[in-house]
mmCIF file with all atom_site columns, C-alpha atoms in Angstrom:
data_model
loop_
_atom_site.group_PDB
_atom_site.id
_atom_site.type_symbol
_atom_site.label_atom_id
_atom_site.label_alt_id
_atom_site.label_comp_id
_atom_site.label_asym_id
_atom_site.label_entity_id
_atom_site.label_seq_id
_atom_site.pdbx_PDB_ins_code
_atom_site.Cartn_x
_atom_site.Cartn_y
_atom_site.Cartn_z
_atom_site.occupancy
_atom_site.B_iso_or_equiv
_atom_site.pdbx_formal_charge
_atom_site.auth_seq_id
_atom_site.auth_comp_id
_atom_site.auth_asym_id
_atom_site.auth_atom_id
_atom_site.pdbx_PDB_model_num
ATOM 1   C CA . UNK A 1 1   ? 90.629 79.379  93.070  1.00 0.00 ? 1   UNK A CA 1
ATOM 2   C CA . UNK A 1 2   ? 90.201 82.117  90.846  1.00 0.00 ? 2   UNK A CA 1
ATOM 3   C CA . UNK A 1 3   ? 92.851 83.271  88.677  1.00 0.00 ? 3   UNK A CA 1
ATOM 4   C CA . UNK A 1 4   ? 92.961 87.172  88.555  1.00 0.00 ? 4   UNK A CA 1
ATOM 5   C CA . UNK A 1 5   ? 94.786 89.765  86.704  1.00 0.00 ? 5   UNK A CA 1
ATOM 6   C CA . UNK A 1 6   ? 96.065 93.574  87.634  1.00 0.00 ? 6   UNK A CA 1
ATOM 7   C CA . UNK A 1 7   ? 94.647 95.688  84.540  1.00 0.00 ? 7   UNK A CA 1
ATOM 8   C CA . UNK A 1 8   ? 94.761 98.942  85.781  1.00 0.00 ? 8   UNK A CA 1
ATOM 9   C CA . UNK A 1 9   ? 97.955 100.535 83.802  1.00 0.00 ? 9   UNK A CA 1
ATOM 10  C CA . UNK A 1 10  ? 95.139 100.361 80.789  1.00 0.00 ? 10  UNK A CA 1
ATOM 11  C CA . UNK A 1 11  ? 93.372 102.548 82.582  1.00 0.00 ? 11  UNK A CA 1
ATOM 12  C CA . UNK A 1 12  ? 95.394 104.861 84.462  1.00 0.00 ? 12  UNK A CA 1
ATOM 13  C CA . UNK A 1 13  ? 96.785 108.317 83.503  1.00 0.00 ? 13  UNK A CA 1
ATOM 14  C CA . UNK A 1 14  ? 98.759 111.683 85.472  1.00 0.00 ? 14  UNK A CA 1
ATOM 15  C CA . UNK A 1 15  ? 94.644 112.363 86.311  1.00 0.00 ? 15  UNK A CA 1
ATOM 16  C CA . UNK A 1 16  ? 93.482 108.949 87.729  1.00 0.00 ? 16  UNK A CA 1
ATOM 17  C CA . UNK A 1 17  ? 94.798 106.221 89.326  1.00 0.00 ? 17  UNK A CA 1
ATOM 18  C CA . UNK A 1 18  ? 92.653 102.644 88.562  1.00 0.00 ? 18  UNK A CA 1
ATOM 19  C CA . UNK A 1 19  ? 93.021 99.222  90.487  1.00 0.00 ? 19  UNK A CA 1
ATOM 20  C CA . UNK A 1 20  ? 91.083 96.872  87.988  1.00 0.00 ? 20  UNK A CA 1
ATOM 21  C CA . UNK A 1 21  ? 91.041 92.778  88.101  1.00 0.00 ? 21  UNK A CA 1
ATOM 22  C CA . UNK A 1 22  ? 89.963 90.796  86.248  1.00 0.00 ? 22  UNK A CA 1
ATOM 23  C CA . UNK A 1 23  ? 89.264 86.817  85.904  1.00 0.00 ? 23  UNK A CA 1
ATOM 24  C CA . UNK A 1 24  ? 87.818 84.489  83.930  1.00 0.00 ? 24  UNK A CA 1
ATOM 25  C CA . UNK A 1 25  ? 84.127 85.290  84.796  1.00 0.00 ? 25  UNK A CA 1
ATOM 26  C CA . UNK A 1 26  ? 83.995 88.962  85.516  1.00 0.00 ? 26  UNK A CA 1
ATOM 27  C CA . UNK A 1 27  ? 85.796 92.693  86.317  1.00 0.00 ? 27  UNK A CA 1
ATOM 28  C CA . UNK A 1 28  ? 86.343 94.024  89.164  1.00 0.00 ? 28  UNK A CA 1
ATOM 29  C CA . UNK A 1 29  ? 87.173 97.831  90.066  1.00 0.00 ? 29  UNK A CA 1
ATOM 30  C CA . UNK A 1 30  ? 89.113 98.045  93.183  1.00 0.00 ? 30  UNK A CA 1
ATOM 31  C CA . UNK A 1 31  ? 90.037 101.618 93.069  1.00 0.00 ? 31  UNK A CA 1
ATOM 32  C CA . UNK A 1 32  ? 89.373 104.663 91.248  1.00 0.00 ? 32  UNK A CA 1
ATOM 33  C CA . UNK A 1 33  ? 91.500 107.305 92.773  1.00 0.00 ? 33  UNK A CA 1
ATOM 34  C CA . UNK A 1 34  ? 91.051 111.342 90.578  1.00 0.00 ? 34  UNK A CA 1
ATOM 35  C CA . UNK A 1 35  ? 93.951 113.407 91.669  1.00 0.00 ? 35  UNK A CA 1
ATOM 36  C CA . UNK A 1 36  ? 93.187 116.079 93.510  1.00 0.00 ? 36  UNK A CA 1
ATOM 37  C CA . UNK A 1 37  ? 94.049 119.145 91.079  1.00 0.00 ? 37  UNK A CA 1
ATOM 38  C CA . UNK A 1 38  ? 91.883 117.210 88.487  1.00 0.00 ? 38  UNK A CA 1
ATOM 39  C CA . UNK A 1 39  ? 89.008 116.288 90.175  1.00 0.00 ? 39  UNK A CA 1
ATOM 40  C CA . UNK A 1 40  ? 85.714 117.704 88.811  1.00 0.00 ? 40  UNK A CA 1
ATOM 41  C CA . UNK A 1 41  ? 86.828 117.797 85.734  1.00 0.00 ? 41  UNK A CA 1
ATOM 42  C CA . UNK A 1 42  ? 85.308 114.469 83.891  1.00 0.00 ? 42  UNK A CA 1
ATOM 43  C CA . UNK A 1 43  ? 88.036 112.596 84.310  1.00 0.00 ? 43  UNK A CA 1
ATOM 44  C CA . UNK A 1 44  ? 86.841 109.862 86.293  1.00 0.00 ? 44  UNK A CA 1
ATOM 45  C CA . UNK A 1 45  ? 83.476 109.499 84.329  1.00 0.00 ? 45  UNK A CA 1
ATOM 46  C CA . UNK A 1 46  ? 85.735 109.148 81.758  1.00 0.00 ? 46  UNK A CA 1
ATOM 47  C CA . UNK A 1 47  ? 87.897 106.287 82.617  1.00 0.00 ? 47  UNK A CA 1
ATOM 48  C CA . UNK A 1 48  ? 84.666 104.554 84.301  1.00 0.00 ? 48  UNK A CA 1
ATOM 49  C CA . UNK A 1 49  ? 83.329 104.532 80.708  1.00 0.00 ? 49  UNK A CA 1
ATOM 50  C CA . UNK A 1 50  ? 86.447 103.415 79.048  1.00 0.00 ? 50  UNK A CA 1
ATOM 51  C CA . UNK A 1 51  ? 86.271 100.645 82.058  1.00 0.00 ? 51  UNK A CA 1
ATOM 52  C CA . UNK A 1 52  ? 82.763 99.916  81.199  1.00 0.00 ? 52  UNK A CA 1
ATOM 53  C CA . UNK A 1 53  ? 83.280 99.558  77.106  1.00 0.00 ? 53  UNK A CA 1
ATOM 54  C CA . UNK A 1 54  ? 86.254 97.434  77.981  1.00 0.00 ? 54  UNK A CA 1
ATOM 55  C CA . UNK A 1 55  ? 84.046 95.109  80.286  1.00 0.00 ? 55  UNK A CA 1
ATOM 56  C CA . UNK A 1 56  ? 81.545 95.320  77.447  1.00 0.00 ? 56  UNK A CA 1
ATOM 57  C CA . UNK A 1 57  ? 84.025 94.303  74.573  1.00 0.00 ? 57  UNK A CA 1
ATOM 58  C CA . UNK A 1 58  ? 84.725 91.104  76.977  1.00 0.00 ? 58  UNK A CA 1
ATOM 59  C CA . UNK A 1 59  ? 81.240 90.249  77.825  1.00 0.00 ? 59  UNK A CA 1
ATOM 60  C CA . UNK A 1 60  ? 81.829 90.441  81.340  1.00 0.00 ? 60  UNK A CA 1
ATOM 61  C CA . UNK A 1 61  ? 79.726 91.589  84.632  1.00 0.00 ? 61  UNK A CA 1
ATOM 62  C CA . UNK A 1 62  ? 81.672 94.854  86.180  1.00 0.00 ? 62  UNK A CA 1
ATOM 63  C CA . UNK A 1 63  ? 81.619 94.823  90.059  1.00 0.00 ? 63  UNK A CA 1
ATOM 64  C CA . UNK A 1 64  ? 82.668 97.260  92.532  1.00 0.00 ? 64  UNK A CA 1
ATOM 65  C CA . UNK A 1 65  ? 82.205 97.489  96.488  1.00 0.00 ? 65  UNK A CA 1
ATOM 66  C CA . UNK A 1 66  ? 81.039 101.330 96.568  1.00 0.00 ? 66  UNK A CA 1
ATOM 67  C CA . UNK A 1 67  ? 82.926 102.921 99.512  1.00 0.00 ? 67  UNK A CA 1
ATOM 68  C CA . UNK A 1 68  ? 83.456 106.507 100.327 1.00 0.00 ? 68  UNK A CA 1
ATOM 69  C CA . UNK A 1 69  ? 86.807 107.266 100.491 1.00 0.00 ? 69  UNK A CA 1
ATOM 70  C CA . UNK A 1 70  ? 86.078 110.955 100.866 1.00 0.00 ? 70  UNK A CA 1
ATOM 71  C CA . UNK A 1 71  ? 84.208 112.919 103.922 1.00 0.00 ? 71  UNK A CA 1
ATOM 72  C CA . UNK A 1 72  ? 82.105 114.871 101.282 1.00 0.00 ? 72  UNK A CA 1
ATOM 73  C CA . UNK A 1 73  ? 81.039 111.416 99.444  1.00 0.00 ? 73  UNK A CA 1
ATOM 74  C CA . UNK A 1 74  ? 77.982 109.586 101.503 1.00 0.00 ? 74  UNK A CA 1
ATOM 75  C CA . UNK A 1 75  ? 77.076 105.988 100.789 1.00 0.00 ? 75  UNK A CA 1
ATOM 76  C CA . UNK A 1 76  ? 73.738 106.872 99.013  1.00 0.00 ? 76  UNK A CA 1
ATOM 77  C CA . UNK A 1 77  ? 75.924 109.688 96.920  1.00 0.00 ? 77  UNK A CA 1
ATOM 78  C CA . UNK A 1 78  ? 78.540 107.189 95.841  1.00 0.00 ? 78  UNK A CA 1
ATOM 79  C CA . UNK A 1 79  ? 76.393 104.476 94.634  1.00 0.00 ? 79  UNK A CA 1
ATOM 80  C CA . UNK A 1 80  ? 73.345 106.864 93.126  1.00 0.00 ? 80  UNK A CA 1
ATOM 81  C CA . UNK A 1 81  ? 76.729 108.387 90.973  1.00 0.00 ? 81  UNK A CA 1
ATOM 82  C CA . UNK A 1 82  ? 77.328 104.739 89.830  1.00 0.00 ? 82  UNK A CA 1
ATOM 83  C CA . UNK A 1 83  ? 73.569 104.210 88.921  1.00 0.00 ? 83  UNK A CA 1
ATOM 84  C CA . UNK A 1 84  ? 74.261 106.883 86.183  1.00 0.00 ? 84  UNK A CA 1
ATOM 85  C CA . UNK A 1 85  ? 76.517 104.185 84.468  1.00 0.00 ? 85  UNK A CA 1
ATOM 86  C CA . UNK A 1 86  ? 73.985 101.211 84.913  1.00 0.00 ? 86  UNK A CA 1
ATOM 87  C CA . UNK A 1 87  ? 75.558 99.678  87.965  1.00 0.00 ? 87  UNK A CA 1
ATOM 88  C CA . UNK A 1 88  ? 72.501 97.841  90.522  1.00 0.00 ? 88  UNK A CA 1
ATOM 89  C CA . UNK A 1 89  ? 72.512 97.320  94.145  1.00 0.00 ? 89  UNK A CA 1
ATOM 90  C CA . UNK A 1 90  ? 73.618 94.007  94.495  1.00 0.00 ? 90  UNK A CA 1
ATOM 91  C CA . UNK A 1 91  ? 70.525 92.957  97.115  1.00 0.00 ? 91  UNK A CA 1
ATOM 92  C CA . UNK A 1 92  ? 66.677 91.690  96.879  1.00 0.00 ? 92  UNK A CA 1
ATOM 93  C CA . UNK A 1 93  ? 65.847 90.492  93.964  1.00 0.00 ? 93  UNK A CA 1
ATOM 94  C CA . UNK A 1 94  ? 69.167 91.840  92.142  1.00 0.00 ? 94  UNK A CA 1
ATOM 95  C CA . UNK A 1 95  ? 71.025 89.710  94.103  1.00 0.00 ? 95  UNK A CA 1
ATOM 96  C CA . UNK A 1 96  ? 74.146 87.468  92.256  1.00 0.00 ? 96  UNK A CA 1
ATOM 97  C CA . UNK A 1 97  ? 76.470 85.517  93.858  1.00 0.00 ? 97  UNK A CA 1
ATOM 98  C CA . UNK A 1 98  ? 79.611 87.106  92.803  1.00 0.00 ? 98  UNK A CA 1
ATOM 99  C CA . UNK A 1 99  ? 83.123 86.335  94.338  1.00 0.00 ? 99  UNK A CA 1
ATOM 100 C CA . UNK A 1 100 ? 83.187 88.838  96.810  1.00 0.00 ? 100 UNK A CA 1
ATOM 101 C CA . UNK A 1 101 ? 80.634 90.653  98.657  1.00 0.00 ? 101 UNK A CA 1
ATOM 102 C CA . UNK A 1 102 ? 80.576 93.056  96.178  1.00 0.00 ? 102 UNK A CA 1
ATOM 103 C CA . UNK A 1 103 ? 77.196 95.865  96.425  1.00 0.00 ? 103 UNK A CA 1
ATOM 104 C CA . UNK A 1 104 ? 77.250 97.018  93.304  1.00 0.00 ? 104 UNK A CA 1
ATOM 105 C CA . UNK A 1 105 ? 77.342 95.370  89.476  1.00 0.00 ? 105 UNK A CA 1
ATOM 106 C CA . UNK A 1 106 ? 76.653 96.049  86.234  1.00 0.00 ? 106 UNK A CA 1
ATOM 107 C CA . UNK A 1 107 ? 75.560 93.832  83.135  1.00 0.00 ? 107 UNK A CA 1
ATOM 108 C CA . UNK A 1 108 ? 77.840 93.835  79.746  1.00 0.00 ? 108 UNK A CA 1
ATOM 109 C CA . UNK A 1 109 ? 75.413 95.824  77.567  1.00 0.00 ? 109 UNK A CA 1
ATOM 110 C CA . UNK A 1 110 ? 75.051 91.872  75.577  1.00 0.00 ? 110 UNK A CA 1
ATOM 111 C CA . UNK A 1 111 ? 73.385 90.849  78.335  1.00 0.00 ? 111 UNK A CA 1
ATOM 112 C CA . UNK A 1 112 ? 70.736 93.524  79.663  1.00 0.00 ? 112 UNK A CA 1
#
C-alpha cells in the first residue's frame, strides 16, 4: 500500500484552495478550487505552475482526474486547459499504469 501525503497548505492561499498528494512514486492533484471573487484572474494558472515546478524539483509524474466541477467547464474544455501545461490524455498509446484511474498526467520536465 502506498504511503501518501496531504501537501496542499504549500499550495493554497485566500485565492485558491489545493488538495495535493503525494507518494513515493508520483503527485497527485485532487482539487484545485479558485474562489469565486478571484477567478479569472491567473490565479489558478499560477498555483498549477508552482504545482508543476514543485513536481519537477522532485522528479515526479503529476496526475490529475480532469472533472468539471463547474456547468460552464465541458470535459474537452477542462482537459484542452491542462494541455497548455503539458499534461496527456492518459489513453492509446499514452497509456501508464498509474495508481488510480487517473486521465490525465504529465512528465517531470527530466524526463520528456
Amino acid at each position: 500500500m502506498k504511503q501518501f501525503n496531504f501537501i496542499g497548505e504549500k499550495f493554497s492561499n485566500r485565492y485558491v484552495y489545493t488538495e495535493v498528494l503525494e507518494c513515493e512514486d508520483f503527485i497527485r492533484l485532487e482539487k484545485i478550487r479558485v474562489n469565486k471573487k478571484y477567478r479569472n484572474l491567473g490565479y489558478g494558472t499560477l498555483t498549477i505552475n508552482k504545482i508543476i515546478e514543485y513536481a519537477d524539483k522532485k522528479n515526479k509524474i503529476l496526475v490529475l482526474c480532469a472533472e468539471p466541477q463547474d456547468k460552464k467547464w465541458s470535459l474537452k474544455r477542462l482537459m484542452n486547459f491542462y494541455k497548455r501545461f503539458g499534461f496527456i490524455e492518459n489513453e492509446g498509446a499514452n497509456y501508464i499504469d498509474i495508481f488510480w484511474n487517473d486521465n490525465m498526467y504529465r512528465l517531470p520536465s527530466k524526463r520528456r
